[in-house]
CSV table of C-alpha atoms and ligand atoms in Angstrom, one decimal:
chain,number,residue,atom,x,y,z
A,81,MET,CA,17.4,90.1,11.8
A,82,LYS,CA,21.1,91.7,13.1
A,83,VAL,CA,23.3,88.7,13.3
A,84,ALA,CA,27.0,88.6,14.8
A,85,VAL,CA,29.4,85.5,13.4
A,86,LEU,CA,32.1,84.3,15.6
A,87,ILE,CA,34.9,82.7,13.3
A,88,SER,CA,38.7,81.3,14.0
A,89,GLY,CA,40.0,81.1,10.8
A,90,ARG,CA,39.3,80.7,7.1
A,91,GLY,CA,35.8,82.2,6.9
A,92,SER,CA,34.4,80.1,4.0
A,93,ASN,CA,30.9,79.6,5.9
A,94,LEU,CA,31.3,83.3,7.0
A,95,GLN,CA,31.6,84.3,3.2
A,96,ALA,CA,28.7,82.1,2.3
A,97,LEU,CA,26.4,84.2,5.0
A,98,ILE,CA,27.8,87.2,3.5
A,99,ASN,CA,26.8,86.3,0.0
A,100,ALA,CA,23.5,85.4,1.2
A,101,CYS,CA,22.9,88.5,3.1
A,102,LYS,CA,23.6,90.6,0.0
A,103,ALA,CA,20.3,89.6,-1.6
A,104,ASP,CA,17.2,92.2,-0.7
A,105,ASP,CA,14.9,89.9,0.4
A,106,PHE,CA,17.2,88.0,2.7
A,107,PRO,CA,15.9,88.5,6.2
A,108,ALA,CA,19.3,88.7,8.0
A,109,GLU,CA,22.1,91.5,8.3
A,110,ILE,CA,25.6,90.7,9.6
A,111,VAL,CA,26.3,93.1,12.2
A,112,LEU,CA,29.6,92.2,13.6
A,113,VAL,CA,32.3,89.5,13.4
A,114,VAL,CA,34.3,88.6,15.8
A,115,SER,CA,37.7,86.4,15.5
A,116,ASN,CA,39.4,84.9,18.3
A,117,LYS,CA,42.4,84.8,15.9
A,118,ALA,CA,44.2,87.4,14.5
A,119,ASP,CA,45.3,87.7,11.0
A,120,VAL,CA,42.9,85.4,9.4
A,121,GLN,CA,41.5,85.2,6.4
A,122,GLY,CA,37.6,85.4,7.9
A,123,LEU,CA,38.5,89.0,9.1
A,124,GLU,CA,39.7,90.4,5.7
A,125,ARG,CA,36.5,88.6,3.9
A,126,ALA,CA,34.5,91.0,6.6
A,127,GLU,CA,36.4,93.8,6.0
A,128,GLU,CA,36.1,93.6,2.3
A,129,ALA,CA,32.3,93.4,2.7
A,130,GLY,CA,32.1,96.6,4.9
A,131,ILE,CA,31.1,94.7,8.0
A,132,SER,CA,32.5,95.8,11.3
A,133,ALA,CA,35.2,93.1,12.5
A,134,ILE,CA,37.0,92.8,15.9
A,135,ASN,CA,39.8,90.4,17.0
A,136,LEU,CA,39.4,89.5,20.9
A,137,THR,CA,42.8,87.2,21.5
A,138,PRO,CA,42.4,85.2,24.5
A,139,LYS,CA,45.2,85.5,26.3
A,140,ASP,CA,44.6,89.0,27.3
A,141,TYR,CA,42.1,87.9,29.2
A,142,ASP,CA,42.8,85.5,32.5
A,143,SER,CA,39.6,83.1,32.0
A,144,ARG,CA,37.6,81.9,29.6
A,145,ALA,CA,34.8,83.3,31.5
A,146,SER,CA,36.2,86.7,31.0
A,147,PHE,CA,37.0,86.7,27.4
A,148,ASP,CA,33.6,85.5,26.8
A,149,ALA,CA,32.1,88.5,28.6
A,150,ALA,CA,33.9,90.8,26.4
A,151,MET,CA,32.9,88.7,23.6
A,152,ASN,CA,29.4,89.3,24.6
A,153,GLU,CA,30.0,92.9,25.2
A,154,ALA,CA,30.9,94.0,21.8
A,155,ILE,CA,28.0,91.7,20.4
A,156,GLN,CA,25.5,93.4,22.7
A,157,LYS,CA,26.8,96.9,21.5
A,158,SER,CA,26.7,95.6,18.0
A,159,GLY,CA,23.0,95.4,18.3
A,160,ALA,CA,23.0,91.9,16.9
A,161,GLU,CA,19.9,89.6,18.1
A,162,PHE,CA,21.7,86.4,17.0
A,163,VAL,CA,24.9,84.8,16.6
A,164,CYS,CA,26.2,82.2,14.4
A,165,LEU,CA,29.4,80.0,14.9
A,166,ALA,CA,31.2,79.5,11.4
A,167,GLY,CA,34.2,77.8,12.2
A,168,TYR,CA,34.6,79.2,15.6
A,169,MET,CA,36.9,76.4,16.9
A,170,ARG,CA,37.0,77.6,21.0
A,171,LEU,CA,35.0,76.3,23.7
A,172,LEU,CA,32.2,78.6,24.8
A,173,SER,CA,31.7,79.2,28.8
A,174,ASP,CA,28.2,78.2,29.9
A,175,ASP,CA,27.6,81.8,30.8
A,176,PHE,CA,28.0,82.7,27.3
A,177,VAL,CA,25.6,80.1,26.1
A,178,ARG,CA,22.7,80.5,28.6
A,179,THR,CA,23.0,84.2,27.8
A,180,TRP,CA,22.2,83.3,23.9
A,181,ARG,CA,20.1,80.0,24.4
A,182,ASP,CA,18.2,79.4,21.3
A,183,LYS,CA,20.0,82.8,19.6
A,184,LEU,CA,23.2,80.8,18.8
A,185,ILE,CA,23.8,78.4,16.2
A,186,ASN,CA,26.7,76.2,14.9
A,187,ILE,CA,27.7,74.2,11.7
A,188,HIS,CA,29.6,71.1,12.2
A,189,PRO,CA,31.1,68.9,9.2
A,190,SER,CA,29.5,65.5,10.3
A,191,LEU,CA,26.0,64.2,10.7
A,192,LEU,CA,25.5,65.2,14.3
A,193,PRO,CA,25.4,63.0,16.6
A,194,ALA,CA,28.0,61.2,15.0
A,195,PHE,CA,31.9,62.3,14.8
A,196,LYS,CA,32.1,65.2,17.4
A,197,GLY,CA,35.1,67.6,18.1
A,198,LEU,CA,38.4,67.5,16.3
A,199,HIS,CA,39.8,65.4,12.9
A,200,VAL,CA,36.0,64.9,11.8
A,201,HIS,CA,36.5,63.6,8.4
A,202,GLU,CA,39.2,61.3,9.6
A,203,GLN,CA,37.1,60.2,12.1
A,204,ALA,CA,34.4,59.4,9.5
A,205,LEU,CA,36.7,57.6,7.5
A,206,ASP,CA,38.0,55.3,10.3
A,207,SER,CA,34.5,54.6,11.0
A,208,GLY,CA,33.8,53.0,7.7
A,209,ALA,CA,30.4,55.1,7.4
A,210,ARG,CA,28.8,55.3,3.7
A,211,PHE,CA,27.4,58.8,4.3
A,212,SER,CA,28.7,62.0,6.2
A,213,GLY,CA,27.5,65.6,6.0
A,214,CYS,CA,26.9,69.1,8.1
A,215,THR,CA,25.1,69.6,10.6
A,216,VAL,CA,23.5,73.2,11.8
A,217,HIS,CA,22.4,73.4,15.3
A,218,PHE,CA,21.6,74.8,18.6
A,219,VAL,CA,24.4,75.7,20.5
A,220,ARG,CA,24.1,73.9,24.0
A,221,PRO,CA,27.0,73.6,26.5
A,222,ALA,CA,28.4,70.6,26.0
A,223,MET,CA,30.4,70.6,22.1
A,224,ASP,CA,28.6,69.9,19.0
A,225,GLU,CA,25.4,69.4,21.2
A,226,GLY,CA,21.9,70.5,20.8
A,227,PRO,CA,18.5,70.7,19.0
A,228,ILE,CA,19.4,69.9,15.2
A,229,LEU,CA,17.8,72.6,13.0
A,230,ALA,CA,19.0,71.3,9.4
A,231,GLN,CA,21.7,68.6,7.7
A,232,ALA,CA,23.0,67.5,4.2
A,233,VAL,CA,23.9,64.6,3.2
A,234,VAL,CA,27.1,63.4,1.5
A,235,PRO,CA,28.2,60.5,0.1
A,236,VAL,CA,32.0,58.9,1.3
A,237,LEU,CA,33.7,57.8,-1.6
A,238,PRO,CA,35.9,54.7,-1.6
A,239,ASP,CA,39.1,56.6,-2.3
A,240,ASP,CA,38.4,59.8,-0.2
A,241,THR,CA,41.0,61.4,2.1
A,242,PRO,CA,40.0,63.6,4.7
A,243,ASP,CA,40.8,66.7,2.4
A,244,THR,CA,38.6,65.5,-0.4
A,245,LEU,CA,35.6,64.7,2.1
A,246,ALA,CA,36.0,67.9,3.4
A,247,ASP,CA,35.7,69.8,0.1
A,248,ARG,CA,32.7,67.9,-0.7
A,249,ILE,CA,31.1,68.3,2.7
A,250,LEU,CA,32.1,72.2,2.6
A,251,GLU,CA,29.9,73.0,-0.6
A,252,GLN,CA,27.1,71.5,1.2
A,253,GLU,CA,27.6,73.9,4.3
A,254,HIS,CA,27.9,76.6,2.1
A,255,LYS,CA,24.4,76.0,1.3
A,256,LEU,CA,23.3,74.7,4.6
A,257,TYR,CA,24.0,77.5,6.7
A,258,PRO,CA,22.3,80.6,4.7
A,259,LEU,CA,19.0,78.4,4.6
A,260,ALA,CA,18.8,77.6,8.2
A,261,LEU,CA,19.8,81.3,9.5
A,262,LYS,CA,17.1,82.5,6.7
A,263,LEU,CA,14.3,79.9,8.2
A,264,ILE,CA,15.3,81.3,11.4
A,265,ALA,CA,15.2,85.2,10.4
A,266,GLN,CA,11.6,84.5,8.9
A,267,GLY,CA,10.8,83.3,12.1
A,268,ARG,CA,9.8,79.9,11.2
A,269,VAL,CA,11.9,77.9,13.6
A,270,ARG,CA,11.4,77.5,17.3
A,271,VAL,CA,12.9,74.9,19.8
A,272,SER,CA,10.2,72.6,21.5
A,273,ALA,CA,11.2,70.0,24.4
A,274,GLU,CA,14.8,70.2,22.5
A,275,ARG,CA,13.4,69.6,19.3
A,276,VAL,CA,13.8,72.1,16.6
A,277,ILE,CA,10.3,72.9,14.7
A,278,ILE,CA,10.1,74.5,11.7
A,279,THR,CA,6.9,76.0,10.3
A,280,ASP,CA,5.9,76.0,6.4
A,281,HIS,CA,8.8,74.4,5.1
A,282,ASN,CA,8.5,71.4,2.9
A,283,PRO,CA,11.8,70.3,1.4
A,284,PRO,CA,11.8,67.7,-0.4
A,285,GLN,CA,12.0,64.0,0.8
A,286,GLY,CA,10.6,65.5,3.7
A,287,GLY,CA,13.6,66.4,5.7
A,288,LEU,CA,15.8,69.4,5.8
A,289,VAL,CA,18.5,67.3,3.8
A,290,ASN,CA,20.8,68.3,0.8
A,291,PRO,CA,18.8,71.8,0.6
A,292,VAL,CA,18.8,73.7,-3.4
A,293,SER,CA,20.4,76.8,-3.0
B,589,GAR,C1,33.9,74.0,8.3
B,589,GAR,O1,33.9,73.0,7.9
B,589,GAR,C2,33.0,74.0,10.0
B,589,GAR,O2,32.1,73.7,9.8
B,589,GAR,C3,34.0,73.7,10.9
B,589,GAR,O3,35.1,74.6,10.8
B,589,GAR,C4,35.6,74.5,9.3
B,589,GAR,C5,35.2,76.1,9.3
B,589,GAR,O4,35.5,76.6,8.0
B,589,GAR,N1,33.6,73.8,12.1
B,589,GAR,C6,33.6,72.8,13.2
B,589,GAR,O5,34.5,72.0,13.1
B,589,GAR,C7,33.1,73.1,14.7
B,589,GAR,N2,33.2,72.1,15.5
B,589,GAR,P1,35.3,78.2,7.1
B,589,GAR,O6,36.0,79.1,8.7
B,589,GAR,O7,36.3,78.2,6.1
B,589,GAR,O8,34.1,78.7,7.2
């Protein structure tokens, strides 16, 4: 399965996907990386891996719709059949989300539907929650909403700061995102009545929680 990855920065989740795709038996291949920010580490990671990478700058376009149309055109041209958001920090237009419906996933650093948007780890700490984690979900027009495909749970420790919690969650993100992409590329995932159904996958504990790498 040919995949495009959209990023805005560091690209550590992109790197996790690149690493996973290197295995001969991994059923997906990254054919394009698009960043809405110039000079970010994620673009360097793509170039190092020999993957086509482009930067599209929002201020060169007169609207969100025209920016997303240009991005869509680049993705279609690359031959990608599926799109992964990996730290892509810009809202997508309804049109883009509709075009890629059920072929577009995101990773978010909380156990959705808790703690959407920005300052996620501050939100988790302020809430007093004992657990946080990360979620891979299909994208819908509303931010951080859509059918949940996979989650990993991480304890919140008494002396956690937003940074220490973020680091512990990021480690799980790097395992969860490749696993989610693999299940999709193997054709084992479908969305029915806005729930995700996964066939022939029996993870420990009966749920897709804290996947082994
Ligand atoms: C990751 O923690 C990702 O879950 C988060 O941004 C970080 C990007 O890191 N995404 C969101 O908050 C999206 N709502 P990375 O660039 O190193 O992958």
